[in-house]
Short mmCIF file of C-alpha atoms in Angstrom, two decimals:
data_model
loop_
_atom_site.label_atom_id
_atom_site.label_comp_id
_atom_site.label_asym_id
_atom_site.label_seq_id
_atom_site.Cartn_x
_atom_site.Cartn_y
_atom_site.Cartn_z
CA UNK V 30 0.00 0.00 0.00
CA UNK V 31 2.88 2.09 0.74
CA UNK V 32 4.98 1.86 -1.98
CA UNK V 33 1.74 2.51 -4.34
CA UNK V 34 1.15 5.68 -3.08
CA UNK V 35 4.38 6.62 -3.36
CA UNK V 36 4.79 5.33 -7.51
CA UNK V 37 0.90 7.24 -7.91
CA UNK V 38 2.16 10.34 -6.38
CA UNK V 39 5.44 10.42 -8.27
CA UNK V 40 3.44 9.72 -11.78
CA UNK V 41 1.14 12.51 -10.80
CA UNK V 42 4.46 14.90 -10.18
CA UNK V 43 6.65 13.69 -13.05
CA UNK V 44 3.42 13.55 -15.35
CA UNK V 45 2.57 17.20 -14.83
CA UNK V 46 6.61 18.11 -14.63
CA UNK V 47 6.53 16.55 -18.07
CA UNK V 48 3.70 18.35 -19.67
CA UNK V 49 4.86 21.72 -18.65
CA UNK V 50 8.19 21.07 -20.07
CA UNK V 51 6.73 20.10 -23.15
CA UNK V 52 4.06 23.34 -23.26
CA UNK V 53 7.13 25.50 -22.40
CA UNK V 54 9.08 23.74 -25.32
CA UNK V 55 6.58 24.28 -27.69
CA UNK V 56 5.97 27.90 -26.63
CA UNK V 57 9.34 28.76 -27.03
CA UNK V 58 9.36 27.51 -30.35
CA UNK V 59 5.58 28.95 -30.80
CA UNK V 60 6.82 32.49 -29.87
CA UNK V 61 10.18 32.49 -32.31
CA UNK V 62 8.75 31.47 -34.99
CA UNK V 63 5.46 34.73 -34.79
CA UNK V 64 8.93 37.16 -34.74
CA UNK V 65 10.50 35.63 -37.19
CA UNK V 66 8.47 33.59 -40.18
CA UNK V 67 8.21 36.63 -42.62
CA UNK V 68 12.21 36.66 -42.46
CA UNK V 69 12.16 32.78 -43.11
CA UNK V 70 9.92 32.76 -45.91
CA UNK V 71 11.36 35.58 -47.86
CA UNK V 72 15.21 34.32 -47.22
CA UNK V 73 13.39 30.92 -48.52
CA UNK V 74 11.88 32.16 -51.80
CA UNK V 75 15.33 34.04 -52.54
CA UNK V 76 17.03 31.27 -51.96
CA UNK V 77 14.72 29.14 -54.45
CA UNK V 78 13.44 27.00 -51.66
CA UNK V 79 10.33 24.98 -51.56
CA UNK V 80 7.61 25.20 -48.75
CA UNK V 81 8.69 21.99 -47.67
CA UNK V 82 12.42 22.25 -47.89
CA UNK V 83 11.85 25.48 -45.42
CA UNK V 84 9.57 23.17 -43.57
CA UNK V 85 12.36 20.71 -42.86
CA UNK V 86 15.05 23.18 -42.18
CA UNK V 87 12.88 24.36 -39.47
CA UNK V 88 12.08 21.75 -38.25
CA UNK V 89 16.11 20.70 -38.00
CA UNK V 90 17.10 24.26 -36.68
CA UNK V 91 14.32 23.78 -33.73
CA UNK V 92 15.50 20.60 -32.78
CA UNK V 93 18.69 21.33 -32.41
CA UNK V 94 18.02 24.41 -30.04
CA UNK V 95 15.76 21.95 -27.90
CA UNK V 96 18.98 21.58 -25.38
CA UNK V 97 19.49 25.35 -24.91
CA UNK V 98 15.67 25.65 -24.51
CA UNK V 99 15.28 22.85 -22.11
CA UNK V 100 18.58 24.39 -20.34
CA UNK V 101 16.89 27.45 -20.01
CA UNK V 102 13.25 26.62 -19.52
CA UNK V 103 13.55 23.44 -17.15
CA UNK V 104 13.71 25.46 -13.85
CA UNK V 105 10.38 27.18 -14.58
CA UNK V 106 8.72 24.10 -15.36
CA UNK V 107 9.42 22.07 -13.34
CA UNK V 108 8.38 24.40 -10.36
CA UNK V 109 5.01 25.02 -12.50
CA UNK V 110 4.94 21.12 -12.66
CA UNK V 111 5.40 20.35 -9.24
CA UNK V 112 2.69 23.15 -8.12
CA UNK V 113 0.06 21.59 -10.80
CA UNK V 114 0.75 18.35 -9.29
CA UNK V 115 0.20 19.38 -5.79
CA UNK V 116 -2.86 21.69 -6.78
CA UNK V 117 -4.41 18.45 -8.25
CA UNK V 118 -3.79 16.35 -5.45
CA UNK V 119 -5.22 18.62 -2.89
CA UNK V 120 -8.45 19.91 -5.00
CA UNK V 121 -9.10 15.95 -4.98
CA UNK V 122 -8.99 16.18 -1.72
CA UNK V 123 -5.76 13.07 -1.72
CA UNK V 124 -3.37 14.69 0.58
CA UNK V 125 -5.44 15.27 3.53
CA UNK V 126 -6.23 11.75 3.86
CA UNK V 127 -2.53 10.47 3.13
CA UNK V 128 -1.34 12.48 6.21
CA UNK V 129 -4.23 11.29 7.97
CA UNK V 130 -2.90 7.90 7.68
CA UNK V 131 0.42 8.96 9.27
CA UNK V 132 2.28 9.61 6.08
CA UNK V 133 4.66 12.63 6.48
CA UNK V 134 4.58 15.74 4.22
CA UNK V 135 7.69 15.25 3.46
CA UNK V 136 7.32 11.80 1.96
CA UNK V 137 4.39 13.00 0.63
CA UNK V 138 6.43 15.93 -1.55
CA UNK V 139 9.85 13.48 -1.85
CA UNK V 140 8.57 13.14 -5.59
CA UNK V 141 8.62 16.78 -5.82
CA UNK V 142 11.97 16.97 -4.55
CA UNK V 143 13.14 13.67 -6.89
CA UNK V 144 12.00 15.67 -9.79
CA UNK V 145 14.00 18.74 -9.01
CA UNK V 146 17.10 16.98 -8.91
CA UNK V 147 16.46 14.66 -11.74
CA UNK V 148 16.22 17.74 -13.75
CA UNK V 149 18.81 19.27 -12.32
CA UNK V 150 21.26 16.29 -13.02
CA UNK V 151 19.49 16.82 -16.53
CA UNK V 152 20.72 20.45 -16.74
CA UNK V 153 24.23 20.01 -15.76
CA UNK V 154 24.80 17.10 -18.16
CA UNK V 155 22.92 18.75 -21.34
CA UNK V 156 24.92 21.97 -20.43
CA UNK V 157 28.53 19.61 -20.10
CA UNK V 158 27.80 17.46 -23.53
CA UNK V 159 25.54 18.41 -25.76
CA UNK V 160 25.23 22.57 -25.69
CA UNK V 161 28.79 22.31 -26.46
CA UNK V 162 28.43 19.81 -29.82
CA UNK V 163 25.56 21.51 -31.07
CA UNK V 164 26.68 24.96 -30.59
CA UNK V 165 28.70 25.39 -33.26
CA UNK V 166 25.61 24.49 -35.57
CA UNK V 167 23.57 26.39 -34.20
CA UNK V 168 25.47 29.26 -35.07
CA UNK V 169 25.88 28.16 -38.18
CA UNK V 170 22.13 27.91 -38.52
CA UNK V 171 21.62 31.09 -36.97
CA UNK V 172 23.52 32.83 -39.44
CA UNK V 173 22.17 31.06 -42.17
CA UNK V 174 19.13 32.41 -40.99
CA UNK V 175 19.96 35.84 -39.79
CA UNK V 176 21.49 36.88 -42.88
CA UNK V 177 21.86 34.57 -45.48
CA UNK V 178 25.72 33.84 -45.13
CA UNK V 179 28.00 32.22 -43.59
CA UNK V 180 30.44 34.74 -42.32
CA UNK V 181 31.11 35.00 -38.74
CA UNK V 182 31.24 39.12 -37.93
CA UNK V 183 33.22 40.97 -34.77
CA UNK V 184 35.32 38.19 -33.89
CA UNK V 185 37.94 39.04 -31.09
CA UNK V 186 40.35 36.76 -29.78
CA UNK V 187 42.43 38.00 -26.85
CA UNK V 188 46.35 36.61 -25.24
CA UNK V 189 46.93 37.81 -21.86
CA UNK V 190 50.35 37.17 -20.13
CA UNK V 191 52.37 38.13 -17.61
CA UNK V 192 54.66 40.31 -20.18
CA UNK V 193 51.31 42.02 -21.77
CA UNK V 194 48.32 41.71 -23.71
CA UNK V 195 47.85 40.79 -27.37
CA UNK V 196 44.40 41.29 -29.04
CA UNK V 197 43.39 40.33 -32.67
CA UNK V 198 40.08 41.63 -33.91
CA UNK V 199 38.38 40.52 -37.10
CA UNK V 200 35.36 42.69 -38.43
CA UNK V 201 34.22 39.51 -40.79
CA UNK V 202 35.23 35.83 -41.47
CA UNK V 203 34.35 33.70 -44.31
CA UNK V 204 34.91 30.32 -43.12
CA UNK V 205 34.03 28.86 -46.51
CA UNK V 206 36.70 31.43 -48.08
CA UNK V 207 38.96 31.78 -45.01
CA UNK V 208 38.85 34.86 -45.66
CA UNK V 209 39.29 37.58 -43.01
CA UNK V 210 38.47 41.29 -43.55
CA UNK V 211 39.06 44.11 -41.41
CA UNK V 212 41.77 42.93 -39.35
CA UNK V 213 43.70 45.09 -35.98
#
């Protein structure tokens, strides 16, 4: 009996944990493509492109920024999840009775609390691995998108030692050209 309440409480937390992730996903997605489809479609008909081509270039470009969303977005839903699954428990009227029987609060929010960390573990690892490997296409997409090349612009890379500082700054860099212009 014990160990049933605990699994249905923990579905009812990582269930609603889950949909808010996924709603805040799909907003964030949602809201970036309203401010930016006109730029899409008309870089898409210059370019020649078919609705469905632009279709599945979107859909690529938001699937690879999934990780910094979910980096970015997990805090706030899993707190929204974890109040939703509370709020639900107690407007049915399910937590009165389980601390009736003798069952702490604590225990009663440990799934809460389990979530929270899962997702936090989540966080650390998508921010160690996988921001990393998919930044650099991301960028790429980005400036695909942005403005229709490939150059990198305002690139500074800076030494500092001991003896003094060195600083190289490149106005714009053609990585398909490697080509750099306005260099100091």
């Amino acid at each position: 009996m014990k160990m049933t309440l605990d699994r249905y409480v923990t579905r009812a937390v990582f269930g609603s944990c889950a949909a808010a992730m996924t709603f805040f996903l799909l907003l964030s997605v949602l809201l970036d493509l309203l401010n930016n489809l006109g730029e899409y479609i008309e870089r898409s008909e210059r370019k020649g492109q078919s609705t469905l081509e632009l279709l599945g270039f979107l859909a690529n470009y938001y699937l690879r920024m999934m990780p910094f969303s979910f980096v970015a977005l997990a805090p706030f839903a899993i707190v929204i999840g974890c109040m939703l699954a509370v709020s639900r428990l107690m407007t049915q009227n399910e937590v009165q009775p389980m601390l009736f029987m003798g069952r702490s609060m604590s225990r009663v929010l440990r799934p809460a609390l389990l979530a929270g960390v899962v997702t936090g573990f989540a966080m650390v690892a998508c921010f160690q691995w996988v921001v990393p490997y998919v930044a650099s296409q991301i960028t790429e997409v980005q400036s695909l998108l942005a403005s229709g090349d490939r150059s990198i612009k305002n690139v500074v890379l800076e030494a500092r030692r001991e003896s003094g500082f060195t600083a190289l700054r490149v106005h714009r860099y053609d990585p398909e050209l490697r080509q750099m212009d306005g260099i100091n």
